[in-house]
PDB file of C-alpha atoms in Angstrom:
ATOM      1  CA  UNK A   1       0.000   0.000   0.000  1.00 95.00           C
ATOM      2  CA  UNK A   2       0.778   3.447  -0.625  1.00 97.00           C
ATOM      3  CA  UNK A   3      -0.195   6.469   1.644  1.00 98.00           C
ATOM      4  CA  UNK A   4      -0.619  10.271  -0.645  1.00 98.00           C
ATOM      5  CA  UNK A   5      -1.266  12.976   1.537  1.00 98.00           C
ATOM      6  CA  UNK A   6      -1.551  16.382  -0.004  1.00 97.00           C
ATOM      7  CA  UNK A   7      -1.646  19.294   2.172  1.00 96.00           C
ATOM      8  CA  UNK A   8      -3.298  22.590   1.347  1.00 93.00           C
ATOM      9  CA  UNK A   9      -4.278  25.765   2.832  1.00 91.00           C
ATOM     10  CA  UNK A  10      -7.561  24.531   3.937  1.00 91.00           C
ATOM     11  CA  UNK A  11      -7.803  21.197   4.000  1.00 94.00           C
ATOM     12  CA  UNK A  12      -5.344  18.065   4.021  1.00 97.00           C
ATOM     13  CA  UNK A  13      -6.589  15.079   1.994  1.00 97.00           C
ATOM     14  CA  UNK A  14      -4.948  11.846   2.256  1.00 98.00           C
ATOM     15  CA  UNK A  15      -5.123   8.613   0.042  1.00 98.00           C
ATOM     16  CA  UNK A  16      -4.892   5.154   0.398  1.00 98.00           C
ATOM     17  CA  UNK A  17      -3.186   2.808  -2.392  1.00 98.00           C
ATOM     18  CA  UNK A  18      -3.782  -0.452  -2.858  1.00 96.00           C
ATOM     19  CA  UNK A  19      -2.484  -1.976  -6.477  1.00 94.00           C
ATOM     20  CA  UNK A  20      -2.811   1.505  -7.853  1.00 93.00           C
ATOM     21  CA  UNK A  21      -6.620   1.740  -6.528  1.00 96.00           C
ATOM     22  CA  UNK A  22      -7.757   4.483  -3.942  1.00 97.00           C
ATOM     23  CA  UNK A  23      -9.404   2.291  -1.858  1.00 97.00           C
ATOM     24  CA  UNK A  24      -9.932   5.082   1.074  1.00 97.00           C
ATOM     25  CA  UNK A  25      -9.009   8.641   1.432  1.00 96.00           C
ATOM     26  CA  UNK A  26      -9.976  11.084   4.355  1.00 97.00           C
ATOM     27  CA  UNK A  27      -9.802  15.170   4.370  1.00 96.00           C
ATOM     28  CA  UNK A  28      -9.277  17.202   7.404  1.00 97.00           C
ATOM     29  CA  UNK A  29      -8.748  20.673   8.290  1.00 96.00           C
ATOM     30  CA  UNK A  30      -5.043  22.585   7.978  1.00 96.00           C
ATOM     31  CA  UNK A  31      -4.376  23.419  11.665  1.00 96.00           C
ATOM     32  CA  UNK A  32      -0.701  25.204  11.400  1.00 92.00           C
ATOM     33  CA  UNK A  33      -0.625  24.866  15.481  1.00 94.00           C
ATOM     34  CA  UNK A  34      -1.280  21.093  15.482  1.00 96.00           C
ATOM     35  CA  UNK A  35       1.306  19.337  16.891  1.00 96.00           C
ATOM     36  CA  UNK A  36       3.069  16.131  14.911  1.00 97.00           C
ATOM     37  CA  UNK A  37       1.226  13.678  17.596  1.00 97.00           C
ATOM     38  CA  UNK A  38      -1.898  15.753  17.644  1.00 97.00           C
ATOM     39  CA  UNK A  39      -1.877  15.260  13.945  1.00 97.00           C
ATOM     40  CA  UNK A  40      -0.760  11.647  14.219  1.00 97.00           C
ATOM     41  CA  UNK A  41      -3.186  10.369  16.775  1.00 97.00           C
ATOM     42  CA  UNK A  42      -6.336  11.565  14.235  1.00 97.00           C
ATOM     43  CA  UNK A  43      -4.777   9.832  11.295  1.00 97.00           C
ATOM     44  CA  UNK A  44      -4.178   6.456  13.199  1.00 96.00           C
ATOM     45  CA  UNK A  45      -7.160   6.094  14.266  1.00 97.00           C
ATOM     46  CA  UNK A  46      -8.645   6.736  10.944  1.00 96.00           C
ATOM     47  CA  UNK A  47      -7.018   4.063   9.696  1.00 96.00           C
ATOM     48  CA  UNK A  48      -7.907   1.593  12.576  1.00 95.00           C
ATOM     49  CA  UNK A  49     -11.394   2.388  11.850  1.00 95.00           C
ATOM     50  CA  UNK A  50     -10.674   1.207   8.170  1.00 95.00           C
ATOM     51  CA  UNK A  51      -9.318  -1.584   8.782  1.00 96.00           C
ATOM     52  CA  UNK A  52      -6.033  -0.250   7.206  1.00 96.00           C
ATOM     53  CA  UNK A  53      -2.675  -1.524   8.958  1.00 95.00           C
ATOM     54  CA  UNK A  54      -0.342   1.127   9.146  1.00 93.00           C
ATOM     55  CA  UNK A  55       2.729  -1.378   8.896  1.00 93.00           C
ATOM     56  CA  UNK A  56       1.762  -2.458   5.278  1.00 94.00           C
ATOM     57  CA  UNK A  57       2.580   0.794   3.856  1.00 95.00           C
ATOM     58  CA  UNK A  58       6.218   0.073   1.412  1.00 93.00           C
ATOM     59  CA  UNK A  59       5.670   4.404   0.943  1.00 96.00           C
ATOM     60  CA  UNK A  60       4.313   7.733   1.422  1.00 98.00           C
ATOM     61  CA  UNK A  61       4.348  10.295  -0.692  1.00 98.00           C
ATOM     62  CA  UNK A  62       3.777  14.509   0.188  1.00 98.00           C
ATOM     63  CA  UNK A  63       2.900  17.199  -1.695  1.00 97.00           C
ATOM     64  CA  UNK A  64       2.442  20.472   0.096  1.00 96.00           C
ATOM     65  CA  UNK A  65       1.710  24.415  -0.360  1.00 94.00           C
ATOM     66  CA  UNK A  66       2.554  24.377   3.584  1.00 94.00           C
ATOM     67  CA  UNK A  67       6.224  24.680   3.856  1.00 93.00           C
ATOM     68  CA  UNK A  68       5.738  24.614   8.022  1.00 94.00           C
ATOM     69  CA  UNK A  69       3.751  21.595   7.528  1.00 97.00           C
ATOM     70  CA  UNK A  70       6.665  19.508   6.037  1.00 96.00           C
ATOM     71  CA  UNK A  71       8.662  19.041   8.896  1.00 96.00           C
ATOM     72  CA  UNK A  72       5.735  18.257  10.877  1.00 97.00           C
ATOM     73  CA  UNK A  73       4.669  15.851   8.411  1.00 97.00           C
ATOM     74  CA  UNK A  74       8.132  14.305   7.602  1.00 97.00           C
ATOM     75  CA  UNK A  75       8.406  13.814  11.409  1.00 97.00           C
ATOM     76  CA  UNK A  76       4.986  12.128  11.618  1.00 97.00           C
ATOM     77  CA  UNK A  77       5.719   9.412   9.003  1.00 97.00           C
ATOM     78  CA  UNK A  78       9.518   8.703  10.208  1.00 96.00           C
ATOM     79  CA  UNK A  79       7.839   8.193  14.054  1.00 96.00           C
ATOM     80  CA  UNK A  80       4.576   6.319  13.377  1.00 95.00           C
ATOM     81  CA  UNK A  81       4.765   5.157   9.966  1.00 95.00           C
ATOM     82  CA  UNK A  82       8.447   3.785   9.782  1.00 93.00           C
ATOM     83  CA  UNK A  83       8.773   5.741   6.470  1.00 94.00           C
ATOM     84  CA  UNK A  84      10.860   8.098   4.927  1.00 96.00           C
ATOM     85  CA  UNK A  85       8.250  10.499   2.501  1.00 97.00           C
ATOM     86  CA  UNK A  86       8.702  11.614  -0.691  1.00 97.00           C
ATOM     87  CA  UNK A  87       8.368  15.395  -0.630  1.00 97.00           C
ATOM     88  CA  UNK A  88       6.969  16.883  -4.031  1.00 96.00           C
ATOM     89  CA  UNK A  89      10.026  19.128  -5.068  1.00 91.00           C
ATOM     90  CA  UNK A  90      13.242  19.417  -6.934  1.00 87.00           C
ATOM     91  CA  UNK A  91      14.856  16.352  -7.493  1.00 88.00           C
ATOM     92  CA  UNK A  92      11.723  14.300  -7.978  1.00 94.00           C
ATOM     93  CA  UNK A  93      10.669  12.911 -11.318  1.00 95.00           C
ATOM     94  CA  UNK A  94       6.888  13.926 -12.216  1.00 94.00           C
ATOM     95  CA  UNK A  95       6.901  13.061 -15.785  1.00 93.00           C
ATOM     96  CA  UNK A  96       6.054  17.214 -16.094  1.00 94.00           C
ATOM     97  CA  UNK A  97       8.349  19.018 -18.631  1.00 94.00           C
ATOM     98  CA  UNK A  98       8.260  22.579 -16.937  1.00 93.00           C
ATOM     99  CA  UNK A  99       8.039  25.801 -19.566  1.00 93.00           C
ATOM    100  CA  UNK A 100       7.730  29.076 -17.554  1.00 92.00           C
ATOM    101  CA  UNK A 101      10.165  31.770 -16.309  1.00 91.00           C
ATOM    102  CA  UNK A 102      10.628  30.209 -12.875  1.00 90.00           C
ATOM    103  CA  UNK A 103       9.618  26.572 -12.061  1.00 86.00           C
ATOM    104  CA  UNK A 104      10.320  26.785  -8.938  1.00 85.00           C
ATOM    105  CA  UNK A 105       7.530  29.153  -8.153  1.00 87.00           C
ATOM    106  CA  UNK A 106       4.688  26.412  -9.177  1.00 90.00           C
ATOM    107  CA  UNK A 107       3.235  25.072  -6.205  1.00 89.00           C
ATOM    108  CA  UNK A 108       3.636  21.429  -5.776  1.00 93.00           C
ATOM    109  CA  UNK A 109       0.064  20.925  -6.253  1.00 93.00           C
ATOM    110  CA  UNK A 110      -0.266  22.193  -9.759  1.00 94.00           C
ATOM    111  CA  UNK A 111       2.630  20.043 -10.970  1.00 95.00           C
ATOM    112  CA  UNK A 112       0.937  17.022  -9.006  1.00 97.00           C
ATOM    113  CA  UNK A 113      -1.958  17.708 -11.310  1.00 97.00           C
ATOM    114  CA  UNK A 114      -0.645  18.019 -13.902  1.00 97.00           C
ATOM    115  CA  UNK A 115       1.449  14.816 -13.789  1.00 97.00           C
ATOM    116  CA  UNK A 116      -2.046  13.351 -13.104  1.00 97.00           C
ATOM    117  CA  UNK A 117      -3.709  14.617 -16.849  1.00 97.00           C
ATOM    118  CA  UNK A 118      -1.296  14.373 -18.275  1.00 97.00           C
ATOM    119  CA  UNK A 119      -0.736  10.493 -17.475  1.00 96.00           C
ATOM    120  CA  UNK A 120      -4.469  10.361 -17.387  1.00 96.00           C
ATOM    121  CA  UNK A 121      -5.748  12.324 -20.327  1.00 96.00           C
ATOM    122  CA  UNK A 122      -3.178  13.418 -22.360  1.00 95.00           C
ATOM    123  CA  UNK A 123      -2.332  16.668 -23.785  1.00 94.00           C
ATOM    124  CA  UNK A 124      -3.246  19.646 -24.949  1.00 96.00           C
ATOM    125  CA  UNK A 125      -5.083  20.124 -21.413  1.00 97.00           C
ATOM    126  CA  UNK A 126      -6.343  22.972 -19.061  1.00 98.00           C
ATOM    127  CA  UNK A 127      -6.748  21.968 -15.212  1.00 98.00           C
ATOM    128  CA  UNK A 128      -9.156  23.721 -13.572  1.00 98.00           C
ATOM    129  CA  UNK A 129      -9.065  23.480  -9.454  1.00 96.00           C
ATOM    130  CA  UNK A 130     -11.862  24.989  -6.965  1.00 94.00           C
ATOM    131  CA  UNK A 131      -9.605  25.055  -3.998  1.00 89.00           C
ATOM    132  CA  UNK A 132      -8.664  27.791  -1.735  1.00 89.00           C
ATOM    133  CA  UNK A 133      -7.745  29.795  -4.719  1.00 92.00           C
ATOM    134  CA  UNK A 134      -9.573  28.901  -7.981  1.00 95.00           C
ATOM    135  CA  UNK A 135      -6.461  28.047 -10.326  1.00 95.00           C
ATOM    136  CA  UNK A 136      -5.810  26.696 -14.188  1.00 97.00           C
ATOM    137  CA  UNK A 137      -3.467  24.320 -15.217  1.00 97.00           C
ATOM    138  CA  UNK A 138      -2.684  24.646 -18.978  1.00 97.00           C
ATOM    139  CA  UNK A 139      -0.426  21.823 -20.719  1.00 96.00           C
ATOM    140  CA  UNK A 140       0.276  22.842 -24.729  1.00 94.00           C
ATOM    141  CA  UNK A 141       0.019  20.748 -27.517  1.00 92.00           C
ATOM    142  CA  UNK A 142       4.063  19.240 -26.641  1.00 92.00           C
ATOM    143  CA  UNK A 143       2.952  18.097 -23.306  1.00 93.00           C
ATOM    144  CA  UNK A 144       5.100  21.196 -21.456  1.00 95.00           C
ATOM    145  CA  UNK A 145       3.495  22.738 -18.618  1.00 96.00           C
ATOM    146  CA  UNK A 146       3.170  26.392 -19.861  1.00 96.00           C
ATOM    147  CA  UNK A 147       1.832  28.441 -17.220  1.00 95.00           C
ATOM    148  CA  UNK A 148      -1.748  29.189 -15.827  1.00 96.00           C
ATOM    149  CA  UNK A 149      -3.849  31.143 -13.909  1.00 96.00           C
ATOM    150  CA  UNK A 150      -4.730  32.358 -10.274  1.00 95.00           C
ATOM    151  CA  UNK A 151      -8.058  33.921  -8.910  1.00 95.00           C
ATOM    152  CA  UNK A 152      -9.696  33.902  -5.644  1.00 94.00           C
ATOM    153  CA  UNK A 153     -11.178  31.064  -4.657  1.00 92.00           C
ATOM    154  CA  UNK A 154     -15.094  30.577  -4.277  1.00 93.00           C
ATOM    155  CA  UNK A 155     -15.260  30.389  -0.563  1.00 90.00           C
ATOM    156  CA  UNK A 156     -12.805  33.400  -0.396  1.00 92.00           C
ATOM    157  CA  UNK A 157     -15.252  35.696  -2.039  1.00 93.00           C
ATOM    158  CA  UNK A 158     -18.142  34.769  -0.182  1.00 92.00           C
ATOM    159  CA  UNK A 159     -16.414  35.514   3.224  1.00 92.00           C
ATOM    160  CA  UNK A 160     -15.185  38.436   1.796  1.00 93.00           C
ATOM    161  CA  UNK A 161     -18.462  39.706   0.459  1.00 91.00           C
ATOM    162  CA  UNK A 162     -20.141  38.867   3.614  1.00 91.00           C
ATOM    163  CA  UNK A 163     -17.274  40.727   5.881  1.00 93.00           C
ATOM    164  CA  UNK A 164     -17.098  43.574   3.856  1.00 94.00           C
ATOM    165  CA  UNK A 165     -20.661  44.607   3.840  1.00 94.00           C
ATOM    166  CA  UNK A 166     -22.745  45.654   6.716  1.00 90.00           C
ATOM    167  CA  UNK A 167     -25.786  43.440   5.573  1.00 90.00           C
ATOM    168  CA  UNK A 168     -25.206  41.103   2.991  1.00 90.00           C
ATOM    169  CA  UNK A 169     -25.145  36.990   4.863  1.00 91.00           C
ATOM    170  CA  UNK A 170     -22.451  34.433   4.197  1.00 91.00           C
ATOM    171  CA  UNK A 171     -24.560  31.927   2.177  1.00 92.00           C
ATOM    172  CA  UNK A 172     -23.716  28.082   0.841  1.00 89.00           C
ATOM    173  CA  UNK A 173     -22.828  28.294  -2.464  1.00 87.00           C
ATOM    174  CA  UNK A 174     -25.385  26.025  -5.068  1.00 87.00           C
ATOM    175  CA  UNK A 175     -26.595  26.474  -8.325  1.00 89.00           C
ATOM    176  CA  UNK A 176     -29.458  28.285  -8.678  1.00 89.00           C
ATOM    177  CA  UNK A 177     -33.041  27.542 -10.468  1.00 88.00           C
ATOM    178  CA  UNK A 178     -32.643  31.398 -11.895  1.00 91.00           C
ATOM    179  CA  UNK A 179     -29.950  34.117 -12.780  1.00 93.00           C
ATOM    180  CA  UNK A 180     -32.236  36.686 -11.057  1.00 95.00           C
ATOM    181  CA  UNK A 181     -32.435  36.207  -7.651  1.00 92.00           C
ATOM    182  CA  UNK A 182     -35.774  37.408  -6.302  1.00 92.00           C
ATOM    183  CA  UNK A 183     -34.444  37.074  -2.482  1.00 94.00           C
ATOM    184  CA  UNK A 184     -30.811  38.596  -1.020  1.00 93.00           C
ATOM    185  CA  UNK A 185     -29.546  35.008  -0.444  1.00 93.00           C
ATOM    186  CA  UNK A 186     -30.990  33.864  -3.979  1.00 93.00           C
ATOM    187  CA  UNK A 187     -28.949  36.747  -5.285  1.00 94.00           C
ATOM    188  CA  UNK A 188     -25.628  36.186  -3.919  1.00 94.00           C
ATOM    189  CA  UNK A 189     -25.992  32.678  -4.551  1.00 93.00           C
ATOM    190  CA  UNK A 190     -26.840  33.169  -8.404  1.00 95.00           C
ATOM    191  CA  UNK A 191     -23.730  36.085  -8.477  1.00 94.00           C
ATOM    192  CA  UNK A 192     -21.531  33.897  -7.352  1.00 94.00           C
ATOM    193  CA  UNK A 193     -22.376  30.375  -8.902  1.00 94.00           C
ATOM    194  CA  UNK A 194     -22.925  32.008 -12.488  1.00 95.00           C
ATOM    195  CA  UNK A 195     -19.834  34.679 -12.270  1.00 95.00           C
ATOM    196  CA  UNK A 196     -17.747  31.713 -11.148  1.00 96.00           C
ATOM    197  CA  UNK A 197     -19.033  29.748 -14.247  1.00 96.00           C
ATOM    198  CA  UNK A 198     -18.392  33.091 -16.997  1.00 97.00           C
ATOM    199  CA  UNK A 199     -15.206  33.660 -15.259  1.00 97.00           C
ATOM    200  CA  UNK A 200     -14.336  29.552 -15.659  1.00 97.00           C
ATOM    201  CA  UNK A 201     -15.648  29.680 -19.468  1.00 97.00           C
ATOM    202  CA  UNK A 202     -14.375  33.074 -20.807  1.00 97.00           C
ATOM    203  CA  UNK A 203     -10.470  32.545 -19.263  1.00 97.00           C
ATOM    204  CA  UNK A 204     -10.886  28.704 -21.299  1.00 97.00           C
ATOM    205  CA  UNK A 205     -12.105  30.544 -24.254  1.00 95.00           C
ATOM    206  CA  UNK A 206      -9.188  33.035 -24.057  1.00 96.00           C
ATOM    207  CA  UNK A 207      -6.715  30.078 -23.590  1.00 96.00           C
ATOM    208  CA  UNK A 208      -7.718  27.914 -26.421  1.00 95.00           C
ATOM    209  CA  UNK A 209      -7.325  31.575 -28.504  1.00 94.00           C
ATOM    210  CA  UNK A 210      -3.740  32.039 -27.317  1.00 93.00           C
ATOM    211  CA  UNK A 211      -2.845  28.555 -27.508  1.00 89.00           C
ATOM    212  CA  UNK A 212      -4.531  28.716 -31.047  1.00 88.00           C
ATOM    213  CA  UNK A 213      -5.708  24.688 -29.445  1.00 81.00           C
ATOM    214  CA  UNK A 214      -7.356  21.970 -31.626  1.00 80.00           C
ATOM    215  CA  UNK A 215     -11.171  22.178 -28.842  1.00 82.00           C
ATOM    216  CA  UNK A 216     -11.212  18.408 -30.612  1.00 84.00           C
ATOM    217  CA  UNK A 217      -7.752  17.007 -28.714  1.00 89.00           C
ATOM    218  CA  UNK A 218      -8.224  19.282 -25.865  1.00 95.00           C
ATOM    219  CA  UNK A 219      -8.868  18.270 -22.365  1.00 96.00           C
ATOM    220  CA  UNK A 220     -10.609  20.100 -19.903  1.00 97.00           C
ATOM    221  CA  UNK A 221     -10.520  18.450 -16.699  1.00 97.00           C
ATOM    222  CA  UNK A 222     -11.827  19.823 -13.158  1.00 97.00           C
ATOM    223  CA  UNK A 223     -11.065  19.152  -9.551  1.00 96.00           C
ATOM    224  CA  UNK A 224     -11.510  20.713  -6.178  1.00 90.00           C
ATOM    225  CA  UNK A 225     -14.377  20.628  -3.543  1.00 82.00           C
ATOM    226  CA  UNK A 226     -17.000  22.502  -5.724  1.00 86.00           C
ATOM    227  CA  UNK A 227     -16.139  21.646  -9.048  1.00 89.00           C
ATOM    228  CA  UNK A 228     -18.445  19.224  -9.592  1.00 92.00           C
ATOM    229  CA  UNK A 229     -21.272  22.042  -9.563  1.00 91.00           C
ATOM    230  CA  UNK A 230     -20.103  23.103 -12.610  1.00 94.00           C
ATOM    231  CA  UNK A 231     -19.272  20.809 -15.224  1.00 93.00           C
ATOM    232  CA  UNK A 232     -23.353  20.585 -16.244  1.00 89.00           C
ATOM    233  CA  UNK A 233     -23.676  23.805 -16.718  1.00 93.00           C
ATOM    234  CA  UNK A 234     -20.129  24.970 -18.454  1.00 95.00           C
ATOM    235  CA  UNK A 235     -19.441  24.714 -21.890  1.00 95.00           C
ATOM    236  CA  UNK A 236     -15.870  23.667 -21.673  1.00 95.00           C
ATOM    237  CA  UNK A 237     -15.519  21.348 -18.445  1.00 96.00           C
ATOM    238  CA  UNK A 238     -15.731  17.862 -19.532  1.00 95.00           C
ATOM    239  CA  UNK A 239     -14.578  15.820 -16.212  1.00 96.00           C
ATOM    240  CA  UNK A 240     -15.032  15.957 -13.155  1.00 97.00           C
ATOM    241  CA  UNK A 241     -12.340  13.868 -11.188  1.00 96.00           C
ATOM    242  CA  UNK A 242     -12.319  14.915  -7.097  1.00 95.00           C
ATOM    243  CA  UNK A 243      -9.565  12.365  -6.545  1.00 96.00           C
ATOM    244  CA  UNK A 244      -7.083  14.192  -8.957  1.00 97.00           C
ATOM    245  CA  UNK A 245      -4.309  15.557  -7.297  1.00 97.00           C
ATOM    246  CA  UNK A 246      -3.925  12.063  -5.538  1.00 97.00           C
ATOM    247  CA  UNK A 247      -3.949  10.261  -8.391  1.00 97.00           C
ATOM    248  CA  UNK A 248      -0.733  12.545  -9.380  1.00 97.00           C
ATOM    249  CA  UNK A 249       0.905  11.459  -6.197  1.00 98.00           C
ATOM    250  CA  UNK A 250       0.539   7.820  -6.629  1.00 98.00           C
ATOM    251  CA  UNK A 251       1.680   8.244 -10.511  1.00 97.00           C
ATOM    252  CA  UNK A 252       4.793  10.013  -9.100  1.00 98.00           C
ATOM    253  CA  UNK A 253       5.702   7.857  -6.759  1.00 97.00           C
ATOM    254  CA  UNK A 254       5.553   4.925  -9.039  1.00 96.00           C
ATOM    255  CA  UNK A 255       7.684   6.638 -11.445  1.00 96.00           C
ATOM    256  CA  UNK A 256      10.217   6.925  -8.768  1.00 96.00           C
ATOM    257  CA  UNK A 257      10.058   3.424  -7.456  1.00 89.00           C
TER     258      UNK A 257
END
């Protein structure tokens, strides 16, 4: 078995491998106070409650946007899980041929994702990931990693919204039955949900223009919490795959082992 744990500025996810099938996977919350055995004693007992034997794990694998997380991490797998981890970084073979001005600025997520497509799907390709921040992932027609974009993520602008007015709630995000909300609620929920989807559709359009891309041998695959929402309702999402960025972690790993 294989253990992928990918830690983000919300939430950490990690992944159970078992002959290259997630057979469990469990998210919790990024707490940059918890301790190494705070963090540990959650995760083990996770994994008693699944049945899953810590000592059959031959690796773990880490990709973070955390850097203080790391050690923590590194020091939780060496003590409980009698494992060195792969960190996501320099050094590490991701099958991702990187074509911007500084690689090393790409978090280790995008690349993880990336690796995943592209192994996946193929190329051309545009990744797009509700997360924290709402980001895209675009892979050209020679299977390079080319760049992307960053925007504030979903959840981001409702609490912003909601603390920068005097009156206006912090609402759930859903799709709603009409653009024009006849209720305040209804209203932020339709501004957001179909502003997000524009936003997600015009900066594709604008990408397959630059990249001049073939829409026929393009890819357009989506991850995150809330990006299933919106693949039935955009014209350019085609997949919705919430398992994504470990799926990239278990590819690397593999193509280090």
């Amino acid at each position: 078995m294989i253990l992928a744990i990918d830690i983000g500025n919300t939430n950490i996810v990690l992944g159970v491998f078992y002959n290259n099938k997630l057979i469990a996977n469990f998210r919790l919350a990024t707490d940059y106070l918890k301790t190494t055995d705070e963090y540990a004693s959650i995760i083990m007992l996770l994994m008693e409650k699944n049945n899953i034997n810590v000592k059959d794990f031959r690796g773990v694998i880490i990709s973070s946007v955390v850097p203080s997380l790391i050690y923590t991490f590194s020091k939780l797998c060496r003590k409980y899980l009698n494992s060195d981890p792969m960190i996501v970084g320099p050094g590490v073979k991701t099958g991702v041929k990187i074509n911007i001005e500084n690689p090393k600025e790409v978090g280790a997520d995008r690349i993880v994702n990336a690796a995943a497509v592209i192994s996946m799907y193929g190329y051309p390709s545009i990744i797009v990931d509700f997360g924290t921040a709402t980001t895209f992932d675009v892979i050209d027609k020679n299977g390079s990693y080319v760049g992307g974009l960053i925007c504030p993520g979903i959840k981001l602008s409702i609490k912003a919204l909601h603390t920068g007015t005097a009156k206006l709630p912090e609402v759930e995000i859903e799709k709603t039955d009409r653009i024009v909300g006849s209720n305040t609620i209804r209203s932020i929920q339709s501004g957001i949900y179909y502003g997000y989807l524009s936003m997600v559709d015009g900066i594709i359009e604008r990408i397959i223009d630059e990249l001049k891309c073939d829409t026929e041998k393009l890819s357009v695959i989506t991850t995150g919490g809330l990006g299933s929402i919106f693949v039935e309702e955009s014209k350019y999402l085609q997949v919705y795959e919430p398992n994504l960025t470990l799926e990239g972690l278990r590819i690397i790993y593999e193509k280090n082992n």
